[in-house]
Structures are given as C-alpha cells and as structure tokens.
GROMACS .gro file of C-alpha atoms in nm:
model
  326
    1MET     CA    1   3.057  10.289   7.957
    2ARG     CA    2   3.147  10.546   7.711
    3PRO     CA    3   3.106  10.891   7.779
    4ILE     CA    4   2.839  11.114   7.679
    5ARG     CA    5   2.904  11.507   7.571
    6ALA     CA    6   2.737  11.682   7.882
    7SER     CA    7   2.494  11.819   7.645
    8SER     CA    8   2.168  11.970   7.857
    9VAL     CA    9   1.968  11.656   7.707
   10ALA     CA   10   2.234  11.451   7.841
   11ILE     CA   11   2.270  11.620   8.165
   12GLU     CA   12   1.878  11.622   8.208
   13ARG     CA   13   1.903  11.212   8.194
   14ALA     CA   14   2.193  11.250   8.431
   15ALA     CA   15   1.963  11.379   8.678
   16GLU     CA   16   1.686  11.123   8.640
   17LEU     CA   17   1.906  10.850   8.697
   18LEU     CA   18   2.030  11.031   9.011
   19LYS     CA   19   1.653  11.042   9.116
   20GLN     CA   20   1.622  10.651   9.014
   21GLY     CA   21   1.954  10.575   9.229
   22GLY     CA   22   2.175  10.522   8.977
   23LEU     CA   23   2.556  10.622   8.969
   24VAL     CA   24   2.646  10.897   8.714
   25ALA     CA   25   3.032  11.046   8.658
   26PHE     CA   26   3.032  11.426   8.602
   27PRO     CA   27   3.301  11.684   8.604
   28THR     CA   28   3.400  11.944   8.825
   29GLU     CA   29   3.663  12.202   8.848
   30THR     CA   30   3.903  11.971   9.067
   31VAL     CA   31   3.854  11.556   8.895
   32TYR     CA   32   3.575  11.399   8.817
   33GLY     CA   33   3.301  11.251   9.052
   34LEU     CA   34   3.124  10.969   9.074
   35GLY     CA   35   2.799  11.080   9.247
   36ALA     CA   36   2.516  10.904   9.400
   37ASP     CA   37   2.183  11.080   9.568
   38ALA     CA   38   2.332  11.139   9.897
   39SER     CA   39   1.985  11.087  10.087
   40ASN     CA   40   1.966  10.736   9.934
   41ALA     CA   41   2.166  10.483  10.148
   42GLU     CA   42   2.117  10.241   9.852
   43ALA     CA   43   2.242  10.395   9.589
   44VAL     CA   44   2.576  10.555   9.805
   45LYS     CA   45   2.641  10.187   9.882
   46ARG     CA   46   2.653  10.151   9.524
   47ILE     CA   47   2.953  10.443   9.522
   48PHE     CA   48   3.164  10.206   9.764
   49SER     CA   49   3.126   9.895   9.553
   50ALA     CA   50   3.215  10.059   9.223
   51LYS     CA   51   3.553  10.211   9.373
   52GLY     CA   52   3.627   9.938   9.638
   53ARG     CA   53   3.646  10.210   9.895
   54PRO     CA   54   3.611  10.161  10.276
   55ALA     CA   55   3.227  10.149  10.417
   56ASP     CA   56   3.414  10.362  10.704
   57HIS     CA   57   3.555  10.655  10.474
   58PRO     CA   58   3.344  10.968  10.441
   59LEU     CA   59   3.204  11.141  10.123
   60ILE     CA   60   3.169  11.457  10.014
   61VAL     CA   61   2.827  11.615   9.928
   62HIS     CA   62   2.781  11.837   9.671
   63LEU     CA   63   2.544  12.141   9.647
   64ALA     CA   64   2.425  12.403   9.414
   65TYR     CA   65   2.363  12.660   9.661
   66SER     CA   66   2.512  12.755   9.986
   67HIS     CA   67   2.188  12.797  10.122
   68GLN     CA   68   2.175  12.434  10.126
   69LEU     CA   69   2.423  12.438  10.388
   70ASN     CA   70   2.164  12.444  10.654
   71ASP     CA   71   1.967  12.094  10.483
   72TRP     CA   72   2.239  11.910  10.574
   73ALA     CA   73   2.441  12.033  10.875
   74ILE     CA   74   2.334  12.180  11.203
   75ASP     CA   75   2.516  12.437  11.450
   76ILE     CA   76   2.670  12.609  11.160
   77PRO     CA   77   2.933  12.865  11.269
   78ASP     CA   78   2.945  13.210  11.093
   79ALA     CA   79   3.302  13.124  10.939
   80ALA     CA   80   3.120  12.878  10.748
   81PHE     CA   81   2.899  13.158  10.599
   82LYS     CA   82   3.207  13.300  10.531
   83LEU     CA   83   3.393  13.101  10.346
   84ALA     CA   84   3.119  13.015  10.142
   85GLN     CA   85   3.083  13.356  10.042
   86GLU     CA   86   3.430  13.401   9.955
   87PHE     CA   87   3.498  13.049   9.796
   88TRP     CA   88   3.164  12.895   9.682
   89PRO     CA   89   3.123  12.787   9.414
   90GLY     CA   90   3.485  12.661   9.401
   91PRO     CA   91   3.741  12.409   9.517
   92LEU     CA   92   3.710  12.431   9.890
   93ALA     CA   93   3.499  12.133  10.143
   94ILE     CA   94   3.391  12.212  10.482
   95ILE     CA   95   3.325  11.963  10.738
   96LEU     CA   96   3.051  12.060  10.967
   97LYS     CA   97   2.824  11.856  11.220
   98LYS     CA   98   2.535  11.664  11.026
   99GLN     CA   99   2.183  11.695  11.061
  100ALA     CA  100   2.055  11.321  11.183
  101TYR     CA  101   1.834  11.222  10.898
  102VAL     CA  102   2.189  11.205  10.679
  103PRO     CA  103   2.248  10.877  10.604
  104SER     CA  104   2.527  10.736  10.819
  105VAL     CA  105   2.692  10.549  10.483
  106VAL     CA  106   2.770  10.913  10.351
  107THR     CA  107   2.982  11.021  10.660
  108GLY     CA  108   3.162  10.682  10.722
  109GLY     CA  109   2.955  10.617  11.057
  110GLN     CA  110   3.048  10.991  11.174
  111SER     CA  111   2.859  11.277  11.325
  112THR     CA  112   3.032  11.523  11.072
  113ILE     CA  113   2.972  11.595  10.702
  114GLY     CA  114   3.172  11.744  10.439
  115LEU     CA  115   3.002  12.031  10.196
  116ARG     CA  116   3.105  12.209   9.875
  117VAL     CA  117   2.931  12.368   9.620
  118PRO     CA  118   3.159  12.283   9.313
  119ASN     CA  119   3.280  12.576   9.040
  120HIS     CA  120   3.189  12.400   8.686
  121PRO     CA  121   2.910  12.473   8.472
  122VAL     CA  122   2.786  12.080   8.373
  123ALA     CA  123   2.829  12.026   8.743
  124LEU     CA  124   2.589  12.323   8.874
  125TYR     CA  125   2.354  12.261   8.602
  126LEU     CA  126   2.313  11.892   8.721
  127LEU     CA  127   2.281  11.990   9.087
  128ARG     CA  128   2.054  12.231   9.032
  129LEU     CA  129   1.846  11.975   8.800
  130PHE     CA  130   1.872  11.715   9.058
  131GLY     CA  131   1.778  11.968   9.368
  132GLY     CA  132   1.922  11.779   9.660
  133GLY     CA  133   2.277  11.701   9.748
  134ILE     CA  134   2.518  11.457   9.527
  135ALA     CA  135   2.761  11.245   9.722
  136ALA     CA  136   3.085  11.288   9.504
  137PRO     CA  137   3.403  11.080   9.598
  138SER     CA  138   3.649  11.078   9.271
  139ALA     CA  139   3.566  10.861   8.996
  140ASN     CA  140   3.858  10.627   8.981
  141ARG     CA  141   3.929  10.314   9.199
  142PHE     CA  142   4.026  10.389   9.546
  143CYS     CA  143   4.363  10.490   9.626
  144ARG     CA  144   4.455  10.523   9.234
  145ILE     CA  145   4.504  10.795   9.019
  146SER     CA  146   4.207  11.066   9.028
  147PRO     CA  147   4.053  11.083   8.676
  148THR     CA  148   4.076  11.422   8.525
  149CYS     CA  149   3.950  11.357   8.194
  150ALA     CA  150   3.578  11.170   8.095
  151ASP     CA  151   3.856  10.859   7.930
  152HIS     CA  152   4.015  10.846   8.255
  153VAL     CA  153   3.672  10.732   8.447
  154GLU     CA  154   3.562  10.485   8.153
  155GLU     CA  155   3.914  10.302   8.226
  156GLU     CA  156   3.905  10.323   8.601
  157LEU     CA  157   3.546  10.223   8.631
  158GLY     CA  158   3.401  10.090   8.285
  159ASP     CA  159   3.055   9.971   8.351
  160GLU     CA  160   3.013  10.017   8.737
  161VAL     CA  161   2.890  10.358   8.628
  162ASP     CA  162   2.564  10.437   8.481
  163MET     CA  163   2.647  10.739   8.301
  164ILE     CA  164   2.946  10.956   8.228
  165LEU     CA  165   2.903  11.305   8.154
  166ASP     CA  166   3.220  11.436   7.953
  167GLY     CA  167   3.283  11.794   8.049
  168GLY     CA  168   3.647  11.846   7.943
  169ASN     CA  169   3.939  11.833   8.106
  170CYS     CA  170   3.951  11.967   8.477
  171GLN     CA  171   4.039  12.296   8.547
  172VAL     CA  172   4.216  12.248   8.870
  173GLY     CA  173   4.369  11.881   8.852
  174VAL     CA  174   4.350  11.797   9.236
  175GLU     CA  175   4.067  11.740   9.484
  176SER     CA  176   3.954  12.022   9.674
  177THR     CA  177   4.086  12.201  10.004
  178ILE     CA  178   3.936  12.050  10.280
  179ILE     CA  179   3.855  12.224  10.602
  180ASP     CA  180   3.726  12.101  10.914
  181LEU     CA  181   3.470  12.375  11.086
  182SER     CA  182   3.276  12.092  11.310
  183GLY     CA  183   3.495  12.208  11.640
  184LYS     CA  184   3.639  12.509  11.864
  185ARG     CA  185   3.907  12.592  11.589
  186PRO     CA  186   3.921  12.550  11.190
  187ILE     CA  187   4.156  12.279  11.092
  188LEU     CA  188   4.298  12.209  10.728
  189ILE     CA  189   4.219  11.845  10.658
  190ARG     CA  190   4.376  11.861  10.288
  191PRO     CA  191   4.562  12.083  10.107
  192GLY     CA  192   4.437  12.185   9.789
  193HIS     CA  193   4.380  12.481   9.536
  194ILE     CA  194   4.259  12.720   9.767
  195SER     CA  195   4.568  12.799  10.027
  196LEU     CA  196   4.645  12.811  10.382
  197GLU     CA  197   4.674  13.169  10.324
  198GLU     CA  198   4.366  13.258  10.149
  199LEU     CA  199   4.166  13.076  10.452
  200GLU     CA  200   4.333  13.237  10.703
  201THR     CA  201   4.289  13.582  10.556
  202ALA     CA  202   3.919  13.509  10.489
  203LEU     CA  203   3.876  13.383  10.865
  204GLN     CA  204   4.082  13.656  11.047
  205THR     CA  205   4.214  13.376  11.243
  206GLU     CA  206   4.473  13.107  11.247
  207VAL     CA  207   4.390  12.777  11.086
  208SER     CA  208   4.555  12.406  11.247
  209PHE     CA  209   4.702  12.131  11.090
  210PRO     CA  210   4.498  11.773  11.226
  211ASP     CA  211   4.668  11.583  11.492
  212MET     CA  212   4.769  11.278  11.231
  213ASN     CA  213   4.795  11.026  11.529
  214LYS     CA  214   4.439  11.104  11.686
  215PRO     CA  215   4.255  10.767  11.678
  216GLY     CA  216   3.939  10.788  11.442
  217LEU     CA  217   4.050  11.047  11.233
  218ARG     CA  218   3.902  10.984  10.875
  219ALA     CA  219   3.832  11.184  10.577
  220PRO     CA  220   3.907  11.193  10.205
  221GLY     CA  221   4.249  11.159  10.078
  222LEU     CA  222   4.412  11.105  10.448
  223LEU     CA  223   4.588  10.759  10.412
  224ALA     CA  224   4.939  10.729  10.327
  225VAL     CA  225   4.930  10.588  10.034
  226HIS     CA  226   4.662  10.733   9.754
  227TYR     CA  227   4.642  10.900   9.435
  228ALA     CA  228   4.913  10.613   9.277
  229PRO     CA  229   4.959  10.447   8.969
  230LEU     CA  230   4.997  10.037   8.968
  231THR     CA  231   5.351  10.134   8.846
  232THR     CA  232   5.590  10.155   9.175
  233ALA     CA  233   5.679  10.560   9.164
  234ILE     CA  234   5.933  10.685   9.359
  235ARG     CA  235   6.028  11.092   9.396
  236CYS     CA  236   6.355  11.185   9.372
  237ASN     CA  237   6.524  11.530   9.409
  238SER     CA  238   6.737  11.723   9.127
  239ALA     CA  239   7.067  11.676   9.297
  240ARG     CA  240   7.025  11.288   9.249
  241LEU     CA  241   6.839  11.251   8.938
  242ASP     CA  242   7.089  11.186   8.708
  243GLU     CA  243   7.251  10.934   8.972
  244MET     CA  244   6.944  10.754   8.999
  245LEU     CA  245   6.837  10.735   8.587
  246TYR     CA  246   7.186  10.620   8.511
  247GLU     CA  247   7.175  10.377   8.801
  248LEU     CA  248   6.817  10.274   8.687
  249THR     CA  249   6.899  10.260   8.320
  250SER     CA  250   7.208  10.077   8.286
  251GLU     CA  251   7.025   9.819   8.518
  252GLY     CA  252   6.796   9.758   8.199
  253LYS     CA  253   6.506   9.865   8.357
  254SER     CA  254   6.268  10.073   8.182
  255VAL     CA  255   6.207  10.406   8.346
  256GLY     CA  256   5.926  10.693   8.299
  257VAL     CA  257   6.019  11.003   8.435
  258LEU     CA  258   5.810  11.319   8.517
  259LEU     CA  259   6.075  11.607   8.541
  260TYR     CA  260   6.035  11.905   8.661
  261GLN     CA  261   6.316  12.151   8.600
  262SER     CA  262   6.614  11.930   8.488
  263MET     CA  263   6.642  11.842   8.094
  264PHE     CA  264   6.695  11.486   7.951
  265ALA     CA  265   6.650  11.373   7.578
  266GLU     CA  266   6.432  11.056   7.527
  267ILE     CA  267   6.725  10.767   7.546
  268GLU     CA  268   6.659  10.367   7.546
  269ASN     CA  269   6.456  10.250   7.829
  270LEU     CA  270   6.405  10.647   7.943
  271HIS     CA  271   6.039  10.796   7.901
  272VAL     CA  272   5.989  11.148   7.969
  273ILE     CA  273   5.739  11.406   7.997
  274GLN     CA  274   5.838  11.766   8.132
  275ALA     CA  275   5.609  11.923   8.346
  276PRO     CA  276   5.556  12.293   8.388
  277LEU     CA  277   5.738  12.520   8.631
  278LYS     CA  278   5.442  12.692   8.762
  279ALA     CA  279   5.225  12.517   9.052
  280GLU     CA  280   4.904  12.568   8.868
  281PRO     CA  281   4.960  12.438   8.521
  282TYR     CA  282   5.145  12.162   8.706
  283ALA     CA  283   4.873  12.005   8.929
  284GLN     CA  284   4.603  12.034   8.560
  285MET     CA  285   4.844  11.802   8.416
  286PHE     CA  286   4.957  11.596   8.714
  287TYR     CA  287   4.748  11.290   8.693
  288ALA     CA  288   4.705  11.247   8.380
  289ALA     CA  289   5.076  11.235   8.336
  290LEU     CA  290   5.120  10.975   8.608
  291ARG     CA  291   4.865  10.797   8.430
  292GLN     CA  292   5.036  10.831   8.061
  293LEU     CA  293   5.298  10.688   8.238
  294ASP     CA  294   5.148  10.413   8.400
  295HIS     CA  295   4.993  10.272   8.067
  296LEU     CA  296   5.370  10.221   7.950
  297ASN     CA  297   5.426   9.923   8.137
  298LEU     CA  298   5.742  10.074   8.286
  299ASP     CA  299   5.948   9.871   8.578
  300ILE     CA  300   5.929  10.236   8.749
  301ILE     CA  301   5.812  10.595   8.739
  302VAL     CA  302   6.038  10.837   8.888
  303VAL     CA  303   5.877  11.208   8.990
  304GLU     CA  304   6.121  11.498   9.023
  305GLN     CA  305   6.033  11.670   9.351
  306PRO     CA  306   5.944  11.990   9.275
  307PRO     CA  307   5.967  12.295   9.514
  308GLU     CA  308   5.857  12.247   9.864
  309ASN     CA  309   5.690  12.589   9.929
  310GLU     CA  310   5.312  12.675  10.025
  311ASP     CA  311   5.225  12.735   9.653
  312TRP     CA  312   5.285  12.386   9.631
  313ARG     CA  313   5.186  12.215   9.938
  314ALA     CA  314   4.851  12.030   9.738
  315ILE     CA  315   5.091  11.885   9.497
  316ASN     CA  316   5.311  11.784   9.748
  317ASP     CA  317   5.043  11.603   9.951
  318ARG     CA  318   4.919  11.416   9.618
  319LEU     CA  319   5.271  11.365   9.510
  320LYS     CA  320   5.381  11.217   9.887
  321LYS     CA  321   5.114  10.962   9.891
  322ALA     CA  322   5.118  10.841   9.547
  323THR     CA  323   5.521  10.770   9.556
  324ILE     CA  324   5.781  10.667   9.781
  325PRO     CA  325   6.102  10.879   9.888
  326ARG     CA  326   6.414  10.788   9.728
   0.00000   0.00000   0.00000
C-alpha cells in the first residue's frame, strides 16, 4: 500500500474506512500509528494480526478532545484533567479505569485503558471527522523499529493496511509518555517527550516508577526487547568505542555506527551516522538512523551511549530495549 498525501479528501476517505472497520496508518507528533475503530472489536483484532502483536498487550486510544475522557474511562481523578489541560494535545497517554463497554481486546483484558489526544494536524482532523476513539499502536511489526515517516509504514506493513496517510516526518520521534492514574498514586509507566519533572510540576506531587517485578504488569513498550533493528545492535560508551570498532573491523565485520560525540571518518567496513548532541533532535532522528543502518545488511550496529540524565531518559529507555550492552 503506497502512502497517500494527507489532503482533506484523503483524510475524509480515511475516516470512512475506519467507520467501515478498516485499518488506517496516520501520523502523530510521536510516531506513525496503526489505527482502527476502538469500539469495533473485530477491527481492533486486525491491528494485532497486522503487527503480529500478542493479544494481551493493551493499545492506546486516541481522542480528538479531552472531554471524551468520560466516554472511555470511569472514576477519573482530578489529576487526569490537570494533565489533559496542561499537555493535550500532546505526547502524553493517561491510564485510567475503563468503561465497562470498552472492548477487552483494546485493553488486553485489563480493567484500565490508555488515552491521549495527539498533537498533529492530520491526526486531529482524522479524529474529529471520525468522531470516536481510534486505537493505534505504532505502525510497525511487533518489537521492531517504530516508524517516523510514511515510507517506514509501507516497508513494515505493506498491504496489511487499507490506507497510509503521509503527513511528513514525526516531530518528536519517540513514543508518548505514559502515566498511570488508575491507582492511589501516579506512576510513570513509559518516559517520553514530556518529562518526569514536568509531570510532577503539573500535579504538584511525586510521580513514582512501576515495580517491574509486579505480576501482570502490561503496557506499551515495557518489554525488555523492543524498538529493535533486525541487525544485532550493541551500545558502547565513548571510552571503549575506539577499541570496539578496531576489534570489529579488524575481524572483517561490516559495522554501522551511530555516533554521539566521537568523530570517525568513513573507512572500509565502517558506516557512520553522526547524531545531534541535543536530546530533542537526537530523538527525532533516532529510529530513522537505526532503520537506515539496518538496511545496509551489516554484521553489527554499534550505538555510542549518549548522556544518561533526565533530558535523555526517553531516548535511553528506547536505546536499552533496542540494543544489548557491551
């Protein structure tokens, strides 16, 4: 399925396809999503089939307006409305207790649901025309590199999708922050563009981290291996990078390198992408750079470890799941 430029006519057609139970890939500010009518269980099942996603992995439902929270969730705390007012439209998903009539296939059989209002003109226009909620994980094969442009979706899903809306490159580049407000205290399930500090400032309270050993904990992006290229990828700190690259290339291995601060000339068997030094532009190009290196049929990909501070939390979360340490 070739991507279609996201004109008003194309978006209107996409909304009709969703109403008919179709699958539509569309851009958000984070990554491209694979969307289906969240109230149509059979349509949602097509998402799992297309992605090869396990049925117990919940999906995030995208909405056009924050007032639609009441259509999908119950017992909504004031904290949810505070965050919606502060960050929606934007890259934040909020987990709440679900309405009884929400199809269990959307929530992976759980009693909670993830909701967000995306900040992308194509996504918002589509949602407003559609009128309901669109269940939409990233538009890629399960556990693989998330798509940040329409061509990535075509490459990943081909004819599994009924329409791919091309809205250009995603501006954030990593998946949304997820905060769980379904319990007694707020919990940061997945880091993203909206930081822990921003959440705590908005809520005026501490935000905790999940107990990863808790039985049954399931949310998007929590697997130990995720966002990964097909080529084996390792991460390496700057101090050991020279030694590692010399070792690998001297063995005759073809190596792709995503550099942070080191500088290397392109030499035989070494394919270099130089990354930005700041977190926001790094996030925007991260998945595309991994995908570019993955296309070269290399023996291995090496990623130089970027800073490990709060500004880089979301990037390091994705990096650690896409690579193995060395």
